[in-house]
Amino acid sequence: MTIIMDGKSVAKETEETLKLKVNKLKEERGFVPILATILVGEDPASATYVRMKGNACERVGMKSIKVELPETTTTEELLDKITELNSNNEVSGILLQHPVPPQIDERKCFDAIDVKKDVDGVTCLGFGNMSMGEKAYGSCTPQGIMRLLEYYQLEIEGKHAVVVGRSPILGKPMAMMLLNKNATVTICHSRTKGLENHIRSADIIVGAVGIPKFIQGDWIKDGAIVIDAGYHPEQCGDIDLESCAERSVAYTPVPGGVGPMTINTLILQTIEACES
Ligand code: NAP
């Protein structure tokens, strides 16, 4: 029987545990975790994501500080704001919403976030620590996927995992997380030759391409674990799920699979940062 990896339910269930943790912090230490979100510019999709993150904080009893900076913000101005939040002892986690306007050096700004507050897993140091198997907050989407695989007790060790996409927030950390769990990992990208053949040999396939239904169902072998990280306005992901879901051992639906786990992981990691 095919398992539907229901990220929406898993996230909801986790929120109940997180509420208890926040309550405990409030009772024992007299404060609740605070997530600082930074939104630069007026991109409507980014504004929606930041709002959703703020709402998720509220649902578990946490607070969020919303920093909104104008489209014309310079790298130096953003760095100053990050430095201020780094030294604010009340702030447990900092989220800089990607993407920032083009005049800003995004990598420099991400890396200015104190690694102890890097609850979105975007710093090079955090990525390095995670890759080395040291303590680190994982990039939220791949970390959320790992949590789903664990929740549904899906075996990773010894499996051939094919990750399509190598972005710093998704494909690359995903590959390292699967490698750390002893999968044999192939990373594919826009210059990969023979993509279909790589995918045909995958026991675990992760679609993180950013093109609607790019990965065809008939490229995916029977009995694979199918993870679709993509999300598009037409309510589909990066994999043509209809043609492979039933043949898979387990798959993430779109919507309601990977998406809800991303914000849930951000909240979970902010609470962990507060507890530590
Ligand atoms: P991205 O930064 O645009 O990266 C896309 C990756 O796909 C790149 O590595 C690119 O290769 C590769 N690619 C593009 N065309 C390809 C092709 N024809 N064949 C093979 N590989 C190809 O995107 P992203 O930020 O990683 O996001 C990927 C998807 O995940 C999107 O659908 C996005 O909406 C979704 N997403 C979802 C969440 C969530 O919370 N659910 C969070 C983040 C992203 P190159 O490196 O060679 O250019």
Coordinates of C-alpha atoms and ligand atoms in Angstrom, one line a residue:
M1 CA 0.0 0.0 0.0
T2 CA 1.3 3.4 -0.9
I3 CA 2.0 5.8 2.0
I4 CA 0.9 9.4 1.5
M5 CA 3.3 11.5 3.4
D6 CA 0.8 14.0 4.9
G7 CA 3.0 17.0 5.9
K8 CA 0.0 19.0 6.8
S9 CA -1.1 16.5 9.5
V10 CA 2.5 15.9 10.7
A11 CA 3.0 19.6 11.1
K12 CA -0.3 20.1 12.9
E13 CA 0.5 17.2 15.3
T14 CA 4.0 18.7 15.9
E15 CA 2.5 22.1 16.7
E16 CA 0.7 20.5 19.7
T17 CA 4.0 19.4 21.1
L18 CA 5.6 22.8 20.4
K19 CA 2.8 24.6 22.2
L20 CA 3.6 22.6 25.3
K21 CA 7.3 23.4 25.0
V22 CA 6.6 27.1 24.6
N23 CA 4.3 27.0 27.7
K24 CA 7.1 25.3 29.7
L25 CA 9.6 27.9 28.7
K26 CA 7.1 30.6 29.7
E27 CA 6.5 29.0 33.1
E28 CA 10.1 28.1 33.9
R29 CA 12.0 31.0 32.4
G30 CA 9.4 33.7 32.2
F31 CA 9.8 34.4 28.4
V32 CA 8.7 32.8 25.1
P33 CA 10.9 32.3 22.0
I34 CA 11.0 35.2 19.6
L35 CA 11.6 34.8 15.8
A36 CA 12.8 37.9 14.0
T37 CA 11.7 38.0 10.4
I38 CA 13.3 40.4 7.9
L39 CA 11.5 41.3 4.7
V40 CA 13.3 43.6 2.3
G41 CA 11.2 45.1 -0.4
E42 CA 7.6 44.5 -1.5
D43 CA 7.6 41.2 -3.3
P44 CA 4.0 39.9 -2.6
A45 CA 5.0 36.2 -2.4
S46 CA 7.8 37.0 0.1
A47 CA 5.4 39.1 2.1
T48 CA 2.9 36.2 2.2
Y49 CA 5.6 33.7 3.3
V50 CA 6.7 36.1 6.1
R51 CA 3.1 36.5 7.2
M52 CA 2.6 32.7 7.3
K53 CA 5.7 32.4 9.4
G54 CA 4.4 35.0 11.8
N55 CA 1.1 33.2 12.0
A56 CA 2.8 29.9 12.8
C57 CA 4.6 31.6 15.7
E58 CA 1.3 32.8 17.1
R59 CA -0.3 29.4 16.8
V60 CA 2.3 27.9 19.2
G61 CA 2.3 30.9 21.6
M62 CA 5.7 32.3 20.4
K63 CA 6.3 35.9 19.4
S64 CA 7.7 37.3 16.2
I65 CA 9.3 40.6 15.4
K66 CA 8.7 41.8 11.9
V67 CA 11.4 43.9 10.4
E68 CA 10.4 45.5 7.1
L69 CA 13.0 47.3 5.1
P70 CA 12.5 49.3 1.8
E71 CA 13.4 48.0 -1.6
T72 CA 16.3 50.4 -1.8
T73 CA 18.0 49.0 1.3
T74 CA 21.8 48.6 0.9
T75 CA 23.9 45.6 2.0
E76 CA 25.4 47.7 4.8
E77 CA 22.0 48.8 6.1
L78 CA 20.8 45.2 6.2
L79 CA 24.0 44.0 7.9
D80 CA 23.5 46.7 10.6
K81 CA 20.0 45.3 11.2
I82 CA 21.2 41.8 11.4
T83 CA 24.0 42.8 13.8
E84 CA 21.4 44.5 16.0
L85 CA 19.2 41.4 16.1
N86 CA 22.3 39.2 16.8
S87 CA 22.9 41.1 19.9
N88 CA 19.3 41.3 21.1
N89 CA 19.2 38.6 23.8
E90 CA 15.4 38.3 23.5
V91 CA 15.6 37.1 19.9
S92 CA 16.1 33.3 19.5
G93 CA 16.1 33.1 15.7
I94 CA 16.5 35.3 12.7
L95 CA 15.0 34.7 9.3
L96 CA 16.0 36.8 6.3
Q97 CA 13.4 36.2 3.6
H98 CA 14.9 35.1 0.3
P99 CA 15.2 36.6 -2.2
V100 CA 16.5 40.1 -1.3
P101 CA 16.6 42.9 -4.0
P102 CA 19.5 42.5 -6.4
Q103 CA 21.7 45.4 -5.1
I104 CA 22.1 43.4 -1.8
D105 CA 24.9 40.8 -1.3
E106 CA 22.5 38.1 0.0
R107 CA 25.3 35.6 0.8
K108 CA 27.2 38.2 2.9
C109 CA 23.9 39.0 4.8
F110 CA 23.0 35.4 5.4
D111 CA 26.5 34.7 6.8
A112 CA 26.2 37.7 9.1
I113 CA 23.5 35.8 11.0
D114 CA 24.8 34.4 14.3
V115 CA 25.0 30.7 13.7
K116 CA 23.2 30.1 17.1
K117 CA 20.3 32.1 15.7
D118 CA 20.4 30.6 12.2
V119 CA 17.2 28.7 12.6
D120 CA 16.5 28.8 8.8
G121 CA 19.8 27.1 8.2
V122 CA 21.2 29.5 5.6
T123 CA 24.7 30.3 6.8
C124 CA 27.8 28.7 5.3
L125 CA 29.0 27.8 8.8
G126 CA 25.6 26.1 9.6
F127 CA 25.7 24.2 6.3
G128 CA 29.3 23.1 7.0
N129 CA 28.5 21.9 10.5
M130 CA 25.4 20.1 9.2
S131 CA 27.4 18.4 6.4
M132 CA 30.0 17.3 8.9
G133 CA 27.3 15.8 11.1
E134 CA 27.9 18.4 13.8
K135 CA 25.0 20.2 15.6
A136 CA 23.4 22.7 13.3
Y137 CA 20.0 23.9 12.3
G138 CA 19.2 22.4 8.9
S139 CA 17.9 24.4 6.0
C140 CA 14.1 24.2 6.7
T141 CA 12.7 22.5 3.5
P142 CA 15.2 19.6 3.4
Q143 CA 15.1 19.3 7.2
G144 CA 11.4 19.1 7.0
I145 CA 11.7 16.4 4.3
M146 CA 14.0 14.4 6.6
R147 CA 11.5 14.7 9.4
L148 CA 8.8 13.3 7.1
L149 CA 10.9 10.4 6.1
E150 CA 11.6 9.7 9.8
Y151 CA 8.0 10.1 10.8
Y152 CA 6.9 7.5 8.3
Q153 CA 9.8 5.3 9.2
L154 CA 11.1 5.1 5.6
E155 CA 14.5 3.4 5.3
I156 CA 17.2 5.6 3.8
E157 CA 20.4 3.7 4.5
G158 CA 21.8 2.0 1.4
K159 CA 19.2 3.5 -0.9
H160 CA 20.1 5.3 -4.0
A161 CA 18.8 8.9 -3.6
V162 CA 18.6 11.2 -6.6
V163 CA 18.2 14.9 -5.8
V164 CA 17.2 17.0 -8.8
G165 CA 18.3 20.6 -8.0
R166 CA 21.4 21.9 -6.3
S167 CA 20.2 25.2 -4.8
P168 CA 21.9 26.4 -1.5
I169 CA 18.6 26.2 0.4
L170 CA 17.2 22.9 -1.0
G171 CA 19.1 20.6 -3.3
K172 CA 22.6 20.8 -1.7
P173 CA 21.6 20.5 1.9
M174 CA 19.1 17.8 0.9
A175 CA 21.9 15.7 -0.6
M176 CA 24.1 16.1 2.4
M177 CA 21.3 15.2 4.8
L178 CA 20.6 12.0 2.8
L179 CA 24.3 11.2 2.6
N180 CA 24.6 11.6 6.4
K181 CA 21.8 9.0 6.7
N182 CA 23.9 6.6 4.6
A183 CA 22.1 7.0 1.3
T184 CA 24.1 6.8 -1.9
V185 CA 23.4 10.2 -3.4
T186 CA 23.4 11.5 -7.0
I187 CA 22.8 15.3 -7.4
C188 CA 21.4 16.4 -10.8
H189 CA 21.1 19.9 -12.2
S190 CA 20.6 21.8 -15.4
R191 CA 23.9 20.6 -17.0
T192 CA 23.3 16.9 -16.1
K193 CA 23.4 14.5 -19.0
G194 CA 21.0 11.6 -19.2
L195 CA 18.8 12.9 -16.4
E196 CA 16.0 10.4 -17.1
N197 CA 18.5 7.5 -16.6
H198 CA 19.7 8.8 -13.3
I199 CA 16.1 9.2 -12.1
R200 CA 15.1 5.7 -13.4
S201 CA 17.7 4.2 -10.9
A202 CA 16.5 6.1 -7.9
D203 CA 15.0 4.4 -4.8
I204 CA 14.4 7.9 -3.4
I205 CA 13.7 10.8 -5.8
V206 CA 13.6 14.4 -4.6
G207 CA 12.3 17.0 -7.1
A208 CA 13.6 20.5 -6.4
V209 CA 13.8 22.0 -9.9
G210 CA 11.3 24.9 -9.9
I211 CA 9.6 23.8 -13.1
P212 CA 6.0 22.6 -12.9
K213 CA 5.6 18.8 -13.5
F214 CA 9.1 18.7 -15.0
I215 CA 10.0 15.2 -13.8
Q216 CA 7.8 12.7 -15.6
G217 CA 6.1 9.8 -13.8
D218 CA 7.3 7.2 -16.2
W219 CA 11.0 8.1 -15.4
I220 CA 10.4 6.9 -11.8
K221 CA 10.7 3.2 -11.0
D222 CA 8.0 1.2 -9.3
G223 CA 8.4 1.2 -5.5
A224 CA 10.4 4.4 -5.2
I225 CA 9.9 7.0 -2.5
V226 CA 8.8 10.2 -4.3
I227 CA 9.4 13.6 -2.7
D228 CA 8.2 16.6 -4.5
A229 CA 9.6 19.8 -3.0
G230 CA 8.2 22.0 -5.8
Y231 CA 5.3 24.3 -5.4
H232 CA 3.6 26.3 -8.1
P233 CA 0.5 28.5 -8.2
E234 CA -1.3 25.9 -10.3
Q235 CA -1.2 23.7 -7.2
C236 CA 1.3 21.3 -8.6
G237 CA 4.9 20.5 -7.8
D238 CA 8.0 19.6 -9.9
I239 CA 7.0 16.0 -10.4
D240 CA 4.1 14.7 -12.5
L241 CA 2.7 12.9 -9.4
E242 CA -0.5 11.6 -11.0
S243 CA 1.4 9.1 -13.2
C244 CA 3.7 7.7 -10.5
A245 CA 2.0 8.2 -7.0
E246 CA 0.2 4.9 -7.0
R247 CA 3.3 2.9 -8.1
S248 CA 5.4 4.5 -5.3
V249 CA 6.1 3.1 -1.8
A250 CA 5.4 6.6 -0.5
Y251 CA 5.0 10.1 -1.9
T252 CA 4.4 13.7 -0.8
P253 CA 1.2 15.3 -2.2
V254 CA 1.2 18.8 -3.5
P255 CA -0.1 20.8 -1.7
G256 CA 0.1 19.4 1.8
G257 CA 3.3 17.4 1.6
V258 CA 6.6 19.2 1.9
G259 CA 5.3 22.7 2.2
P260 CA 3.8 22.6 5.7
M261 CA 6.9 21.0 7.0
T262 CA 9.1 23.9 6.0
I263 CA 7.5 26.5 8.3
N264 CA 7.0 23.9 11.0
T265 CA 10.7 23.1 11.0
L266 CA 11.5 26.8 11.3
I267 CA 9.3 27.1 14.4
L268 CA 10.7 23.9 15.9
Q269 CA 14.3 25.1 15.4
T270 CA 13.5 28.5 16.9
I271 CA 12.2 26.8 20.0
E272 CA 15.3 24.6 20.1
A273 CA 17.5 27.8 19.8
C274 CA 15.6 29.3 22.8
E275 CA 16.0 26.2 24.9
S276 CA 19.7 25.9 24.3
Ligands
NAP1 P1 16.3 27.2 -7.7 O1 17.2 28.0 -6.7 O2 15.7 27.8 -8.9 O3 17.1 25.9 -8.1 C1 16.5 25.0 -9.1 C2 17.5 23.9 -9.3 O4 17.0 23.1 -10.4 C3 18.9 24.4 -9.8 O5 19.9 23.7 -9.1 C4 18.9 24.1 -11.3 O6 20.2 23.7 -11.8 C5 18.0 22.9 -11.4 N1 17.4 22.8 -12.7 C6 16.8 23.7 -13.4 N2 16.4 23.3 -14.6 C7 16.8 22.0 -14.7 C8 16.7 21.0 -15.7 N3 16.2 21.2 -16.9 N4 17.2 19.7 -15.4 C9 17.8 19.5 -14.2 N5 17.9 20.4 -13.2 C10 17.4 21.7 -13.4 O7 15.0 26.6 -6.9 P2 14.8 26.2 -5.3 O8 14.8 27.4 -4.5 O9 15.8 25.1 -5.0 O10 13.4 25.6 -5.4 C11 13.1 24.4 -6.1 C12 11.6 24.1 -6.0 O11 11.2 24.0 -4.6 C13 10.7 25.2 -6.5 O12 9.5 24.6 -7.1 C14 10.3 26.0 -5.3 O13 9.0 26.6 -5.4 C15 10.2 24.9 -4.3 N6 10.4 25.3 -2.9 C16 9.5 24.9 -2.0 C17 9.7 25.2 -0.7 C18 8.7 24.8 0.3 O14 8.6 25.3 1.4 N7 7.8 23.9 0.0 C19 10.8 26.0 -0.2 C20 11.7 26.3 -1.2 C21 11.5 26.0 -2.5 P3 21.4 24.7 -11.9 O15 22.0 24.8 -10.5 O16 22.3 24.0 -12.9 O17 20.9 26.0 -12.4

